[in-house]
Short mmCIF file of C-alpha atoms in Angstrom, two decimals:
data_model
loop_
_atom_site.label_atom_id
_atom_site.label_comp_id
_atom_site.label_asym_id
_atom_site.label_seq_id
_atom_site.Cartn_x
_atom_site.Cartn_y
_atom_site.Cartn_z
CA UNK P 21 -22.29 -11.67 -16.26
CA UNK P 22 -20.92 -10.09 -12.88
CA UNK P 23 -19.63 -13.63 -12.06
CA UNK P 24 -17.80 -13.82 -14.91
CA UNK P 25 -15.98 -10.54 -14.95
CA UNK P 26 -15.50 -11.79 -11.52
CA UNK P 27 -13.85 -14.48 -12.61
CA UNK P 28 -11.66 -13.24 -14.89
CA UNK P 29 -10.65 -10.41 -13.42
CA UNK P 30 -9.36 -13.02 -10.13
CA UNK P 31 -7.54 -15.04 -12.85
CA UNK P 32 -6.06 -12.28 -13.94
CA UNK P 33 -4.38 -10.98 -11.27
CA UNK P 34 -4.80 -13.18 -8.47
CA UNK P 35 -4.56 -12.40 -5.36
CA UNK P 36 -1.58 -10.87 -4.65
CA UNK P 37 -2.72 -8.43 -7.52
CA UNK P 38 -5.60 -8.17 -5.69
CA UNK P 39 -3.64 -6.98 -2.96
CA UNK P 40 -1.87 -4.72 -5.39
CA UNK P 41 -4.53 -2.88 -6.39
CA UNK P 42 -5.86 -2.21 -2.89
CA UNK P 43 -3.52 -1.48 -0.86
CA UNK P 44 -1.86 0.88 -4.19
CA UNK P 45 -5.42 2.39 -4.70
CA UNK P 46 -5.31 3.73 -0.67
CA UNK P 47 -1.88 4.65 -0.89
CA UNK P 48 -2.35 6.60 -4.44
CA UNK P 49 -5.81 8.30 -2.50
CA UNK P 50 -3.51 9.12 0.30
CA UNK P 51 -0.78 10.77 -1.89
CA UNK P 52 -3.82 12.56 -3.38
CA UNK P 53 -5.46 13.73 -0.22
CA UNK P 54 -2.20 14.91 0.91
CA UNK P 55 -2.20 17.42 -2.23
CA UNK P 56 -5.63 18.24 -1.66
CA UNK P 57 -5.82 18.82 1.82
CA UNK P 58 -2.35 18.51 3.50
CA UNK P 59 -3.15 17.36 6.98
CA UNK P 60 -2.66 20.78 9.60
CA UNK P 61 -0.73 19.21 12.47
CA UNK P 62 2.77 18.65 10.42
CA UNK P 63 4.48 17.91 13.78
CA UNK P 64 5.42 14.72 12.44
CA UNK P 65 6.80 15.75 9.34
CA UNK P 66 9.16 18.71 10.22
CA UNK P 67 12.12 16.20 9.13
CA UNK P 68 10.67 15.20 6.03
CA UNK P 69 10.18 18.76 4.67
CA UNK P 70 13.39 19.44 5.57
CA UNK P 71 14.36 17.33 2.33
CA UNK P 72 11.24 18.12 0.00
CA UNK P 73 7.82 20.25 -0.07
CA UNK P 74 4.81 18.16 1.24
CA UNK P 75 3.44 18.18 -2.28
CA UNK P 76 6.61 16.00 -3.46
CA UNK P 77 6.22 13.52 -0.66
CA UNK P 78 2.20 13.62 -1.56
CA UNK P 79 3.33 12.89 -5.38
CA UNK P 80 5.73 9.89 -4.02
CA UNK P 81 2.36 8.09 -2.55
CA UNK P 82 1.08 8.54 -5.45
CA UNK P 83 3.93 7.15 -8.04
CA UNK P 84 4.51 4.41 -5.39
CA UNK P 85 0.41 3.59 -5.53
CA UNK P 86 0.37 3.59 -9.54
CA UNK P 87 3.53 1.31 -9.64
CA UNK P 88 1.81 -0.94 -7.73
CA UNK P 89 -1.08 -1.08 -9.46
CA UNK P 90 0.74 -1.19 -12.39
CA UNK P 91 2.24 -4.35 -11.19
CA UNK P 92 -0.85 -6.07 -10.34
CA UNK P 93 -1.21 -7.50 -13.64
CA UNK P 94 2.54 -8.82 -13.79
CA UNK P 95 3.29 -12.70 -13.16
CA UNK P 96 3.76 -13.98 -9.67
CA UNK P 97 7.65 -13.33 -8.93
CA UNK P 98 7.40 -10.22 -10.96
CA UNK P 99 5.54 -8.07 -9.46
CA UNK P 100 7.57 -8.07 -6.33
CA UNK P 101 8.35 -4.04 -7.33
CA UNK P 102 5.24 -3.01 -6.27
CA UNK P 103 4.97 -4.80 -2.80
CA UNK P 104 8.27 -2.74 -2.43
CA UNK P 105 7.25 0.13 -3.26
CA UNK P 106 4.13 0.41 -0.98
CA UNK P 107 6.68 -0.60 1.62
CA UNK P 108 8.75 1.90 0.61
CA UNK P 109 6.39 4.67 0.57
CA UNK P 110 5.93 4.17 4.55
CA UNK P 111 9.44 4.12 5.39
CA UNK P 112 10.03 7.34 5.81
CA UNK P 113 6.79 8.73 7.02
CA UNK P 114 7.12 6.52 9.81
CA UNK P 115 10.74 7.36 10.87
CA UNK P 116 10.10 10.90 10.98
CA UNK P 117 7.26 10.71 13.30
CA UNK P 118 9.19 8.10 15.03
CA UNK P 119 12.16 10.76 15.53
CA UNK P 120 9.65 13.69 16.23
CA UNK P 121 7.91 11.35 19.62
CA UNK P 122 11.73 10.61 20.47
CA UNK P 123 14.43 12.14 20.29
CA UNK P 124 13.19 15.32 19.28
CA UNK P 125 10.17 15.61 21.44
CA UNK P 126 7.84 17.90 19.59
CA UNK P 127 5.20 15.58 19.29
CA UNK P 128 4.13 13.19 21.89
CA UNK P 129 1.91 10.98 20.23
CA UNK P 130 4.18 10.24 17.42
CA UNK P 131 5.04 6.91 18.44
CA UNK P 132 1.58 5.98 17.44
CA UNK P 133 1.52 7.15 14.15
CA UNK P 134 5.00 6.00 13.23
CA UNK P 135 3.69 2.21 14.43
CA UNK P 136 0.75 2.37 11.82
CA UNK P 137 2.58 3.77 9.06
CA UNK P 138 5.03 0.98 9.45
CA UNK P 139 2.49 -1.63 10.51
CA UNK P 140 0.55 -0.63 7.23
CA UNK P 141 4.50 -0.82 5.17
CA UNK P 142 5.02 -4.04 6.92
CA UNK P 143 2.26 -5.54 4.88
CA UNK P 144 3.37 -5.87 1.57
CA UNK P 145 6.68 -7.29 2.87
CA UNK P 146 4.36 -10.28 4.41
CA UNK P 147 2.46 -10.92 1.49
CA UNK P 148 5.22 -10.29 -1.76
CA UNK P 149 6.44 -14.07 0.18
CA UNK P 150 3.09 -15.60 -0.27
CA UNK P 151 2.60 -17.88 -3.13
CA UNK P 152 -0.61 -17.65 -5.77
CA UNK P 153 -2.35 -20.51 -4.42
CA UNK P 154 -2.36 -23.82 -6.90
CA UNK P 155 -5.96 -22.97 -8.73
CA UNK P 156 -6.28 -26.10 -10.92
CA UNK P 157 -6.25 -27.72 -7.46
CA UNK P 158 -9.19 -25.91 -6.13
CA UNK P 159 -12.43 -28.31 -6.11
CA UNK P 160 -15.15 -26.55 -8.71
CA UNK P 161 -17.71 -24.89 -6.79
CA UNK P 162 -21.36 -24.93 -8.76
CA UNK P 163 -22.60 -21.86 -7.21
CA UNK P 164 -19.49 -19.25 -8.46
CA UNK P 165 -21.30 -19.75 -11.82
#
């Protein structure tokens, strides 16, 4: 029964929905997390609360998260919003703690966490040009049943 669920659940979305609904469920927990427990050393951030409160931003993870989840069940070519979004969501985490390692200088290990936030952005943008692979081509395996 598992299997089949399984099953359907891949045919559904595929995998770029697959992809979807991970990468949108971590970004919605981070949004969440972020209202929960906003992380102490805000270094990084000083530019971004300049232009909203930290539980805004959090609540733009999240939106940005649920769109993309949302778009998980769409047809390939259509769900391209959500691979933006998730992109999106990074940009501008990223470029603040980008600016705040150079040029402002307040934090000097801000370089590191601007390359993973846009390392984790530049994900989506990688797969939203992948193609659902052909699955009436794909031999039938005996044991996926």
């Amino acid at each position: 029964m598992h299997r089949r669920i399984k099953r359907r659940l891949i045919h559904l979305v595929g995998r770029r929905g697959a992809i979807l609904i991970l990468i949108g469920g971590l970004v919605t927990l981070y949004g969440a997390g972020q209202l929960a427990r906003p992380i102490p050393d805000q270094r990084g951030l000083r530019l971004l609360l300049i232009v909203m409160d930290l539980d805004c931003w959090s609540w733009t993870w999240i939106a940005a998260g649920a769109i993309a989840i949302g778009c998980a069940f769409l047809p390939e070519g259509r769900d391209w919003p959500g691979f933006v979004c998730l992109c999106l969501a990074t940009v501008p985490w990223s470029a603040s703690y980008l600016m705040s390692w150079w040029p402002l200088g307040e934090n000097p290990r801000g370089w590191a966490t601007a390359a993973i936030f846009a390392a984790f952005g530049a994900i989506p943008l990688v797969i939203v040009g992948w193609d659902e692979p052909d699955r009436r081509a794909r031999p039938h395996r005996e044991h996926d049943e």
